[in-house]
Each structure stands twice: as structure tokens, then as C-alpha cells.
């Protein structure tokens, strides 16, 4: 049986760890996902409670926070357990970016499942929880930027210590 080349195995390991950690992060994100409390009016329109208007931004901030932390973990783990070099740096960035995109997609699917409601069964006076959607924009760059920074710093420290 043929052996898998070490570089391919290392790369596959980084991808697997990235996707696994981001999947766990998405699941935790959904458990703490901020919702907007809305009341159904007599004209069947929705009126948001004043204290819950910023929940969309909080969901965005939570996404940025957990993907950044996971990006740091991915960068540190890869620098510690895998060969250092520019190709692995590029791979860490790609894997953490793919993981962040996967995490956003999985999180939005799970949010839809957990916080969805049947619009035909609501009546005036009901209060329901609505999950605001998250526009990812720059948030998808948090994990790759954190992973690249940590990996690069570890590489720089390793090369500086080998010079002595």
C-alpha cells in the first residue's frame, strides 16, 4: 500500500482540525445566539422591543470573536506541530478562511432550525423571538488574519532562536 506524502498528510490534518473547530464554534454560537423579541400588533405587523434592537450586531460580534479565537488556536497548533514555511502559512490562511465560511453557513442553517417559527400560527399580542441574520462582510477575515499572525510570529521566533 502506498504511503501518503508527509506534506499532504500535514495539510489534510490542518484542514480537518480547522473544519472541526469551526463546526464546534458554530454550534456554540447558535446556543448563545442573540435574538430580537418582537410583538405581533393588531395589524399583524411586528414591533421590536426597544432593548433588543442591537442583537444583529451582537451576533456579528460573537461570530468575529469566536472565529478569531479559533484562528489563533489553528495558527498556534499548526506552528507547533507542523513544518514551518511560507507554503504552510498560505495553507493555514486558506484552511481558516474555509473554516470561517463553513462555520457561518453551518451557524446560519442551525439558527434557522432553532429559531424558526410558523408565521401562520401567530396572533396579535404574541411575543416571539426572531434571530437576526448576520452579514459576514469583514468577519470572514478574522480567523485567517489571526491564524496568519500567530503562525508568522511563531515562525519568526523559531528562526530568531535558531540564529543564536
PDB file of C-alpha atoms in Angstrom:
ATOM      1  CA  UNK A   1       0.000   0.000   0.000  1.00  0.00           C
ATOM      2  CA  UNK A   2       1.336   3.451  -0.939  1.00  0.00           C
ATOM      3  CA  UNK A   3       2.153   5.950   1.779  1.00  0.00           C
ATOM      4  CA  UNK A   4       0.593   9.388   1.764  1.00  0.00           C
ATOM      5  CA  UNK A   5       3.313  12.051   1.417  1.00  0.00           C
ATOM      6  CA  UNK A   6       4.018  13.891   4.666  1.00  0.00           C
ATOM      7  CA  UNK A   7       3.179  17.335   3.251  1.00  0.00           C
ATOM      8  CA  UNK A   8      -0.231  16.146   2.042  1.00  0.00           C
ATOM      9  CA  UNK A   9      -0.930  14.498   5.383  1.00  0.00           C
ATOM     10  CA  UNK A  10       0.083  17.650   7.240  1.00  0.00           C
ATOM     11  CA  UNK A  11      -2.161  19.763   5.024  1.00  0.00           C
ATOM     12  CA  UNK A  12      -5.106  17.397   5.424  1.00  0.00           C
ATOM     13  CA  UNK A  13      -4.641  17.478   9.184  1.00  0.00           C
ATOM     14  CA  UNK A  14      -4.736  21.271   9.263  1.00  0.00           C
ATOM     15  CA  UNK A  15      -7.902  21.295   7.145  1.00  0.00           C
ATOM     16  CA  UNK A  16      -9.587  18.650   9.317  1.00  0.00           C
ATOM     17  CA  UNK A  17      -8.739  20.469  12.552  1.00  0.00           C
ATOM     18  CA  UNK A  18      -9.893  23.805  11.091  1.00  0.00           C
ATOM     19  CA  UNK A  19     -13.263  22.477   9.952  1.00  0.00           C
ATOM     20  CA  UNK A  20     -13.823  20.546  13.182  1.00  0.00           C
ATOM     21  CA  UNK A  21     -13.050  23.516  15.432  1.00  0.00           C
ATOM     22  CA  UNK A  22     -15.156  25.869  13.321  1.00  0.00           C
ATOM     23  CA  UNK A  23     -18.068  23.398  13.415  1.00  0.00           C
ATOM     24  CA  UNK A  24     -17.878  23.288  17.211  1.00  0.00           C
ATOM     25  CA  UNK A  25     -17.681  27.088  17.264  1.00  0.00           C
ATOM     26  CA  UNK A  26     -20.803  27.358  15.090  1.00  0.00           C
ATOM     27  CA  UNK A  27     -22.707  25.037  17.422  1.00  0.00           C
ATOM     28  CA  UNK A  28     -21.735  27.127  20.442  1.00  0.00           C
ATOM     29  CA  UNK A  29     -22.580  30.317  18.556  1.00  0.00           C
ATOM     30  CA  UNK A  30     -26.100  29.043  17.962  1.00  0.00           C
ATOM     31  CA  UNK A  31     -26.560  28.140  21.635  1.00  0.00           C
ATOM     32  CA  UNK A  32     -25.780  31.729  22.632  1.00  0.00           C
ATOM     33  CA  UNK A  33     -27.256  33.428  19.566  1.00  0.00           C
ATOM     34  CA  UNK A  34     -28.886  36.762  20.496  1.00  0.00           C
ATOM     35  CA  UNK A  35     -32.488  37.142  19.383  1.00  0.00           C
ATOM     36  CA  UNK A  36     -34.838  40.062  18.915  1.00  0.00           C
ATOM     37  CA  UNK A  37     -38.080  39.913  20.876  1.00  0.00           C
ATOM     38  CA  UNK A  38     -40.966  41.125  18.712  1.00  0.00           C
ATOM     39  CA  UNK A  39     -44.637  41.564  19.478  1.00  0.00           C
ATOM     40  CA  UNK A  40     -47.333  40.945  16.901  1.00  0.00           C
ATOM     41  CA  UNK A  41     -49.590  44.013  16.639  1.00  0.00           C
ATOM     42  CA  UNK A  42     -53.299  44.071  15.837  1.00  0.00           C
ATOM     43  CA  UNK A  43     -52.499  44.749  12.167  1.00  0.00           C
ATOM     44  CA  UNK A  44     -50.236  41.642  12.117  1.00  0.00           C
ATOM     45  CA  UNK A  45     -47.056  43.686  11.866  1.00  0.00           C
ATOM     46  CA  UNK A  46     -44.081  43.080  14.108  1.00  0.00           C
ATOM     47  CA  UNK A  47     -42.909  45.610  16.672  1.00  0.00           C
ATOM     48  CA  UNK A  48     -39.430  45.025  18.113  1.00  0.00           C
ATOM     49  CA  UNK A  49     -38.870  45.500  21.817  1.00  0.00           C
ATOM     50  CA  UNK A  50     -36.609  48.553  22.264  1.00  0.00           C
ATOM     51  CA  UNK A  51     -33.968  46.726  24.309  1.00  0.00           C
ATOM     52  CA  UNK A  52     -33.292  44.101  21.667  1.00  0.00           C
ATOM     53  CA  UNK A  53     -32.609  46.286  18.645  1.00  0.00           C
ATOM     54  CA  UNK A  54     -28.835  45.720  18.579  1.00  0.00           C
ATOM     55  CA  UNK A  55     -28.938  41.913  18.569  1.00  0.00           C
ATOM     56  CA  UNK A  56     -27.829  41.672  14.938  1.00  0.00           C
ATOM     57  CA  UNK A  57     -24.609  43.477  15.786  1.00  0.00           C
ATOM     58  CA  UNK A  58     -24.088  41.286  18.847  1.00  0.00           C
ATOM     59  CA  UNK A  59     -24.445  38.159  16.690  1.00  0.00           C
ATOM     60  CA  UNK A  60     -21.871  39.635  14.284  1.00  0.00           C
ATOM     61  CA  UNK A  61     -19.505  40.444  17.160  1.00  0.00           C
ATOM     62  CA  UNK A  62     -19.866  36.932  18.606  1.00  0.00           C
ATOM     63  CA  UNK A  63     -19.031  35.470  15.186  1.00  0.00           C
ATOM     64  CA  UNK A  64     -15.950  37.693  14.894  1.00  0.00           C
ATOM     65  CA  UNK A  65     -14.884  36.783  18.415  1.00  0.00           C
ATOM     66  CA  UNK A  66     -15.129  33.036  18.209  1.00  0.00           C
ATOM     67  CA  UNK A  67     -13.627  32.779  14.727  1.00  0.00           C
ATOM     68  CA  UNK A  68     -10.691  34.945  15.845  1.00  0.00           C
ATOM     69  CA  UNK A  69     -10.071  32.721  18.873  1.00  0.00           C
ATOM     70  CA  UNK A  70     -10.275  29.591  16.724  1.00  0.00           C
ATOM     71  CA  UNK A  71      -7.947  31.216  14.180  1.00  0.00           C
ATOM     72  CA  UNK A  72      -5.398  31.800  16.954  1.00  0.00           C
ATOM     73  CA  UNK A  73      -5.727  28.155  18.016  1.00  0.00           C
ATOM     74  CA  UNK A  74      -5.283  26.922  14.440  1.00  0.00           C
ATOM     75  CA  UNK A  75      -2.239  29.124  13.863  1.00  0.00           C
ATOM     76  CA  UNK A  76      -0.586  28.151  17.152  1.00  0.00           C
ATOM     77  CA  UNK A  77      -1.332  24.438  16.768  1.00  0.00           C
ATOM     78  CA  UNK A  78      -0.056  24.358  13.196  1.00  0.00           C
ATOM     79  CA  UNK A  79       3.129  26.246  14.064  1.00  0.00           C
ATOM     80  CA  UNK A  80       3.792  23.872  16.942  1.00  0.00           C
ATOM     81  CA  UNK A  81       3.039  20.564  15.220  1.00  0.00           C
ATOM     82  CA  UNK A  82       3.732  21.092  11.516  1.00  0.00           C
ATOM     83  CA  UNK A  83       6.751  22.192   9.460  1.00  0.00           C
ATOM     84  CA  UNK A  84       7.213  25.959   9.271  1.00  0.00           C
ATOM     85  CA  UNK A  85       7.331  27.706   5.920  1.00  0.00           C
ATOM     86  CA  UNK A  86       5.554  30.055   3.522  1.00  0.00           C
ATOM     87  CA  UNK A  87       3.501  27.296   1.874  1.00  0.00           C
ATOM     88  CA  UNK A  88       2.165  26.106   5.222  1.00  0.00           C
ATOM     89  CA  UNK A  89       1.410  29.743   6.132  1.00  0.00           C
ATOM     90  CA  UNK A  90      -0.652  30.083   2.956  1.00  0.00           C
ATOM     91  CA  UNK A  91      -2.380  26.772   3.706  1.00  0.00           C
ATOM     92  CA  UNK A  92      -3.203  27.858   7.274  1.00  0.00           C
ATOM     93  CA  UNK A  93      -4.777  31.046   5.898  1.00  0.00           C
ATOM     94  CA  UNK A  94      -6.818  29.109   3.317  1.00  0.00           C
ATOM     95  CA  UNK A  95      -7.959  26.481   5.827  1.00  0.00           C
ATOM     96  CA  UNK A  96      -9.006  29.041   8.424  1.00  0.00           C
ATOM     97  CA  UNK A  97     -10.840  31.083   5.761  1.00  0.00           C
ATOM     98  CA  UNK A  98     -12.638  27.961   4.538  1.00  0.00           C
ATOM     99  CA  UNK A  99     -13.420  27.075   8.137  1.00  0.00           C
ATOM    100  CA  UNK A 100     -14.873  30.521   8.819  1.00  0.00           C
ATOM    101  CA  UNK A 101     -17.065  30.341   5.704  1.00  0.00           C
ATOM    102  CA  UNK A 102     -18.179  26.828   6.679  1.00  0.00           C
ATOM    103  CA  UNK A 103     -18.886  27.988  10.224  1.00  0.00           C
ATOM    104  CA  UNK A 104     -21.006  30.899   9.024  1.00  0.00           C
ATOM    105  CA  UNK A 105     -23.018  28.653   6.708  1.00  0.00           C
ATOM    106  CA  UNK A 106     -23.492  25.942   9.352  1.00  0.00           C
ATOM    107  CA  UNK A 107     -24.359  28.517  12.007  1.00  0.00           C
ATOM    108  CA  UNK A 108     -26.984  30.186   9.810  1.00  0.00           C
ATOM    109  CA  UNK A 109     -28.540  26.797   8.980  1.00  0.00           C
ATOM    110  CA  UNK A 110     -28.684  25.859  12.666  1.00  0.00           C
ATOM    111  CA  UNK A 111     -30.072  29.275  13.638  1.00  0.00           C
ATOM    112  CA  UNK A 112     -32.855  28.806  11.080  1.00  0.00           C
ATOM    113  CA  UNK A 113     -33.671  25.410  12.589  1.00  0.00           C
ATOM    114  CA  UNK A 114     -33.601  26.548  16.215  1.00  0.00           C
ATOM    115  CA  UNK A 115     -35.253  29.952  15.907  1.00  0.00           C
ATOM    116  CA  UNK A 116     -37.664  29.450  13.017  1.00  0.00           C
ATOM    117  CA  UNK A 117     -41.387  29.855  13.669  1.00  0.00           C
ATOM    118  CA  UNK A 118     -44.635  29.160  11.871  1.00  0.00           C
ATOM    119  CA  UNK A 119     -45.959  32.516  10.661  1.00  0.00           C
ATOM    120  CA  UNK A 120     -49.478  31.125  10.162  1.00  0.00           C
ATOM    121  CA  UNK A 121     -49.928  30.288  13.840  1.00  0.00           C
ATOM    122  CA  UNK A 122     -49.189  33.714  15.316  1.00  0.00           C
ATOM    123  CA  UNK A 123     -51.904  36.033  16.530  1.00  0.00           C
ATOM    124  CA  UNK A 124     -51.985  39.660  17.721  1.00  0.00           C
ATOM    125  CA  UNK A 125     -50.380  40.103  21.114  1.00  0.00           C
ATOM    126  CA  UNK A 126     -47.991  37.156  20.752  1.00  0.00           C
ATOM    127  CA  UNK A 127     -44.347  37.751  21.566  1.00  0.00           C
ATOM    128  CA  UNK A 128     -41.853  35.768  19.515  1.00  0.00           C
ATOM    129  CA  UNK A 129     -38.079  35.554  19.289  1.00  0.00           C
ATOM    130  CA  UNK A 130     -36.577  36.319  15.902  1.00  0.00           C
ATOM    131  CA  UNK A 131     -32.941  35.639  15.055  1.00  0.00           C
ATOM    132  CA  UNK A 132     -31.402  38.476  13.030  1.00  0.00           C
ATOM    133  CA  UNK A 133     -29.275  37.474  10.075  1.00  0.00           C
ATOM    134  CA  UNK A 134     -25.566  38.239  10.072  1.00  0.00           C
ATOM    135  CA  UNK A 135     -23.912  39.985   7.141  1.00  0.00           C
ATOM    136  CA  UNK A 136     -20.444  38.438   7.273  1.00  0.00           C
ATOM    137  CA  UNK A 137     -18.510  41.058   5.259  1.00  0.00           C
ATOM    138  CA  UNK A 138     -15.200  41.570   7.042  1.00  0.00           C
ATOM    139  CA  UNK A 139     -15.945  38.960   9.726  1.00  0.00           C
ATOM    140  CA  UNK A 140     -14.788  36.206   7.392  1.00  0.00           C
ATOM    141  CA  UNK A 141     -11.285  37.696   7.558  1.00  0.00           C
ATOM    142  CA  UNK A 142     -10.931  37.464  11.351  1.00  0.00           C
ATOM    143  CA  UNK A 143      -9.913  33.793  11.508  1.00  0.00           C
ATOM    144  CA  UNK A 144      -7.405  33.864   8.628  1.00  0.00           C
ATOM    145  CA  UNK A 145      -5.829  37.085   9.898  1.00  0.00           C
ATOM    146  CA  UNK A 146      -5.459  35.703  13.420  1.00  0.00           C
ATOM    147  CA  UNK A 147      -4.124  32.352  12.196  1.00  0.00           C
ATOM    148  CA  UNK A 148      -1.623  34.032   9.866  1.00  0.00           C
ATOM    149  CA  UNK A 149      -0.416  36.433  12.547  1.00  0.00           C
ATOM    150  CA  UNK A 150       0.137  33.709  15.142  1.00  0.00           C
ATOM    151  CA  UNK A 151       1.747  31.311  12.659  1.00  0.00           C
ATOM    152  CA  UNK A 152       4.017  34.055  11.295  1.00  0.00           C
ATOM    153  CA  UNK A 153       5.023  35.155  14.812  1.00  0.00           C
ATOM    154  CA  UNK A 154       5.849  31.561  15.763  1.00  0.00           C
ATOM    155  CA  UNK A 155       7.912  31.191  12.591  1.00  0.00           C
ATOM    156  CA  UNK A 156       9.761  34.439  13.291  1.00  0.00           C
ATOM    157  CA  UNK A 157      10.520  33.401  16.872  1.00  0.00           C
ATOM    158  CA  UNK A 158      11.689  29.956  15.738  1.00  0.00           C
ATOM    159  CA  UNK A 159      14.034  31.427  13.134  1.00  0.00           C
ATOM    160  CA  UNK A 160      15.328  34.036  15.604  1.00  0.00           C
ATOM    161  CA  UNK A 161      16.128  31.366  18.187  1.00  0.00           C
ATOM    162  CA  UNK A 162      17.953  29.242  15.601  1.00  0.00           C
ATOM    163  CA  UNK A 163      20.211  32.183  14.667  1.00  0.00           C
ATOM    164  CA  UNK A 164      21.704  32.358  18.160  1.00  0.00           C
TER     165      UNK A 164
END
